[in-house]
Amino acid sequence: MEQKEVYLLIVSASVTSFVFSVSLVYLMVLYQRRREKYQKEIAKIRIEIKEQTLKNISWEIHDNIGQILSTMNLYSYRILEAAPVSLQPNVEEMQELIKVAITEVRSLSKVLNTDYIKNVGLLKSIELELDRMKRLRFFGTQLIVEGTPFPIAENDEEVILLRILQEFLSNTMKHAEATEIKVKFQYDKNTLNISVKDNGKGFEMGEMKGTGLLNMSNRAKLIGADFALESKINQGTQLNLIYKN
């Protein structure tokens, strides 16, 4: 075999090897992108199923439980008319409790309903949720808004942001033994910085268990938001979210 033929053979083998390597890398990148897209679609479907479930629960609470409480409230006036004078203060107290229950049921129904959240927006929804937590005396609440609020471009992403915050509030209520919680919305051009901090007992980050953190992190990843959770023993817990509109 002549030197020229050997040279061409080496060049041919090198080119073939290069093309094969590039093709392999391309296929790996394509596979990874499709895998990520598939995982994103699965996560999105799961969230949609959960949202539909919450919407159904919202309807049930509003239509059924709300209706029962309203009926009880009407009957209470008949009881008040027929009750002896000595029992009337007790009946009136019962009426007040029923009215409180009606208010809380309606409030809970709203923050569970995806359509309502999309209609009033993220800021109004979290304000409603904090007011509900405060009324139920879970902890004191404070909402700080800086900058000029702007609507979230995607309604679905607005709902996801609220669910992340609700998850944090729920965990605080269950585990933190907190007395105060502060929520801060900072609007800067097309970026929304959200921080939520409680004054609870905190925890060691390495000992964090359960699905709450994973749920929040996965939801944030789904909408491309930066997510961070910080906590120290006896120094409370803080959630930070950065969302670009």
PDB file of C-alpha atoms in Angstrom, residues 39-40 43-44 47 50 160-168 171 205 208-230 238-243:
ATOM      1  CA  GLN A  39     -40.030  14.909  32.950  1.00  0.00           C
ATOM      2  CA  LYS A  40     -41.305  18.478  32.743  1.00  0.00           C
ATOM      3  CA  ALA A  43     -44.526  17.167  36.425  1.00  0.00           C
ATOM      4  CA  LYS A  44     -46.902  19.573  34.684  1.00  0.00           C
ATOM      5  CA  ILE A  47     -49.664  19.584  39.006  1.00  0.00           C
ATOM      6  CA  LYS A  50     -53.611  18.302  41.790  1.00  0.00           C
ATOM      7  CA  ILE A 160     -47.571  27.585  41.018  1.00  0.00           C
ATOM      8  CA  LEU A 161     -45.886  30.460  42.878  1.00  0.00           C
ATOM      9  CA  LEU A 162     -48.836  30.644  45.270  1.00  0.00           C
ATOM     10  CA  ARG A 163     -48.735  26.881  45.880  1.00  0.00           C
ATOM     11  CA  ILE A 164     -45.039  27.113  46.798  1.00  0.00           C
ATOM     12  CA  LEU A 165     -45.826  29.840  49.323  1.00  0.00           C
ATOM     13  CA  GLN A 166     -48.795  27.885  50.687  1.00  0.00           C
ATOM     14  CA  GLU A 167     -46.555  24.840  51.161  1.00  0.00           C
ATOM     15  CA  PHE A 168     -44.117  26.935  53.179  1.00  0.00           C
ATOM     16  CA  ASN A 171     -44.998  23.625  57.040  1.00  0.00           C
ATOM     17  CA  MET A 205     -30.793  21.633  56.769  1.00  0.00           C
ATOM     18  CA  MET A 208     -34.736  18.044  56.436  1.00  0.00           C
ATOM     19  CA  LYS A 209     -37.130  15.215  55.537  1.00  0.00           C
ATOM     20  CA  GLY A 210     -40.507  14.833  53.906  1.00  0.00           C
ATOM     21  CA  THR A 211     -41.939  15.816  50.540  1.00  0.00           C
ATOM     22  CA  GLY A 212     -42.607  19.495  51.322  1.00  0.00           C
ATOM     23  CA  LEU A 213     -39.152  20.747  50.331  1.00  0.00           C
ATOM     24  CA  LEU A 214     -39.109  18.525  47.248  1.00  0.00           C
ATOM     25  CA  ASN A 215     -42.546  19.758  46.164  1.00  0.00           C
ATOM     26  CA  MET A 216     -41.518  23.398  46.498  1.00  0.00           C
ATOM     27  CA  SER A 217     -38.222  22.835  44.694  1.00  0.00           C
ATOM     28  CA  ASN A 218     -39.813  20.896  41.818  1.00  0.00           C
ATOM     29  CA  ARG A 219     -42.543  23.480  41.335  1.00  0.00           C
ATOM     30  CA  ALA A 220     -39.965  26.280  41.230  1.00  0.00           C
ATOM     31  CA  LYS A 221     -37.879  24.351  38.713  1.00  0.00           C
ATOM     32  CA  LEU A 222     -40.931  23.835  36.515  1.00  0.00           C
ATOM     33  CA  ILE A 223     -41.377  27.596  36.016  1.00  0.00           C
ATOM     34  CA  GLY A 224     -37.656  28.429  35.938  1.00  0.00           C
ATOM     35  CA  ALA A 225     -37.646  30.217  39.298  1.00  0.00           C
ATOM     36  CA  ASP A 226     -34.586  30.262  41.561  1.00  0.00           C
ATOM     37  CA  PHE A 227     -35.402  28.530  44.842  1.00  0.00           C
ATOM     38  CA  ALA A 228     -33.505  28.563  48.125  1.00  0.00           C
ATOM     39  CA  LEU A 229     -34.422  27.540  51.663  1.00  0.00           C
ATOM     40  CA  GLU A 230     -32.374  28.517  54.696  1.00  0.00           C
ATOM     41  CA  GLN A 238     -36.534  31.580  55.254  1.00  0.00           C
ATOM     42  CA  LEU A 239     -37.698  30.849  51.716  1.00  0.00           C
ATOM     43  CA  ASN A 240     -36.310  32.856  48.790  1.00  0.00           C
ATOM     44  CA  LEU A 241     -37.794  32.810  45.301  1.00  0.00           C
ATOM     45  CA  ILE A 242     -36.638  34.735  42.250  1.00  0.00           C
ATOM     46  CA  TYR A 243     -39.054  34.712  39.326  1.00  0.00           C
TER      47      TYR A 243
END
